[in-house]
Amino acid sequence: MEKPSRRNVLMAGGTLGALGALSVATPAQASSLWTWSPKGSVAGAGEGADPRWVWDPEADDLVASLIDRGDVPKVNKLLKQWTKNGQPLPSGLPADLRDFMEEARKVPSWADEDKLATAYQFNEKRGLYLGVTYGFASGMMSTVIPREARAVYYSKGGADMKDRITKTAKLGYDIGTSNAYKPDGEMIVTCVKTRLAHAGVRHLLPQSPHWTKVADEEIPISQRDMMVTWHSLPTTVMQNLKKWKVPIPEAESEAFLHSWQVAAHMLGIKDEYIPKSWDEANAQAKQVLDPLLAPTPEGIKLADMLLNLGAQLDFGLVTKPVLGALTRYVLGDQIADWLKIPRDPLWDPIFETAWEPFIAIREGLLSLEKAPGVVQKAYWAFDEILRLGILLYLSEGDLPISIQIPDANNPNYP
């Protein structure tokens, strides 16, 4: 049976309800039907529609129109001028785009300024760890999220992974600043531009014969796809910090989650899909993220591109084995094997043996002088690896980074 397209859903009078989704699902799809209740969301209620069949119609229709009428190059040039949250939108933008952006830039009424301030304290204390987890837990995990890997590979961003990673890292950097959502911050700008970019991919990617040949969906980046990616960020980050026994006060943990809840809203995710607590986030992730992780040819190639980012520093002689071992340690043997990351006889056991004690030393829970010899030897290397990760993923942070609406797919796969 044909999957419902966004167009068919909208023509039917709105997003599918739970009963409607059941009626059109194949047996294979029915086994993974959406069961997470909107009562567990920040909204506390909702339609309960399967987010696989929900996109971002307001942004999608607008951006499709911009692309079809040839306005994207002009719009992208103008949007380079919009860099701060409170800055007026550039003059000359099409009226329909201006109206959309003025509404899209509004922070949700439920945003808590005190929690956002506490989130900054958390980010300031855990900045180095967050750089590693955003890069090697979240970034590398994206290569084993089949739909995301295919969408990245065949869209315009897949043609320049360094540029794409830099723009993706900007999201993690902006959310960690003290003024993330304030008028002089940049997080709102980054989210709104990313929302527009996603809408462009939704319009263009179905026109790629390379993508349609391998895709198991008619339109990419559904609400469910966005939540999957969201879980690869804060949910996965917090799981790793807990696994590494990083002591985190409950108020800071909740504040970190809140900063990402606001981000989800600003990225166009409906409030009824945004978990209200870590328990709800972990429950949702078990349904929408964990079961779908799998290798794809596109993901394997993307992972290799990411591991080779260090070639600019040492031709990959040292950085690639280190980054591969770090990926294996953070994501586990199965995912590393899927991505064809070879085992490293030197670095693999060092990470297994010394990483958690290294974290304990940085947290003041263990004295370096009293640590095992291998930990003492690895300490400064790990410290440098943390900084290297930030350098690789934000090495262009001193340049203006402008997230743009795509006007074509990956030129290598037209």
PDB file of N, CA, C and O in Angstrom, residues 26 41 48 202 219:
ATOM      1  N   THR A  26       1.299  -0.325   6.344  1.00  0.00           N
ATOM      2  CA  THR A  26       1.546  -1.704   5.967  1.00  0.00           C
ATOM      3  C   THR A  26       1.847  -2.489   7.238  1.00  0.00           C
ATOM      4  O   THR A  26       2.137  -1.917   8.280  1.00  0.00           O
ATOM      5  N   SER A  41       4.619  15.427  26.682  1.00  0.00           N
ATOM      6  CA  SER A  41       5.297  16.514  25.983  1.00  0.00           C
ATOM      7  C   SER A  41       5.235  17.817  26.763  1.00  0.00           C
ATOM      8  O   SER A  41       4.508  17.930  27.756  1.00  0.00           O
ATOM      9  N   GLY A  48      -1.766  13.422  18.787  1.00  0.00           N
ATOM     10  CA  GLY A  48      -1.208  12.081  18.822  1.00  0.00           C
ATOM     11  C   GLY A  48      -0.922  11.519  17.451  1.00  0.00           C
ATOM     12  O   GLY A  48      -0.751  10.307  17.282  1.00  0.00           O
ATOM     13  N   ARG A 202      13.373  19.416   1.767  1.00  0.00           N
ATOM     14  CA  ARG A 202      12.125  18.677   1.535  1.00  0.00           C
ATOM     15  C   ARG A 202      11.600  18.888   0.123  1.00  0.00           C
ATOM     16  O   ARG A 202      11.031  17.981  -0.486  1.00  0.00           O
ATOM     17  N   ILE A 219       9.056  12.082   1.257  1.00  0.00           N
ATOM     18  CA  ILE A 219       9.504  13.425   1.618  1.00  0.00           C
ATOM     19  C   ILE A 219      10.397  13.297   2.842  1.00  0.00           C
ATOM     20  O   ILE A 219      10.011  12.679   3.839  1.00  0.00           O
TER      21      ILE A 219
END
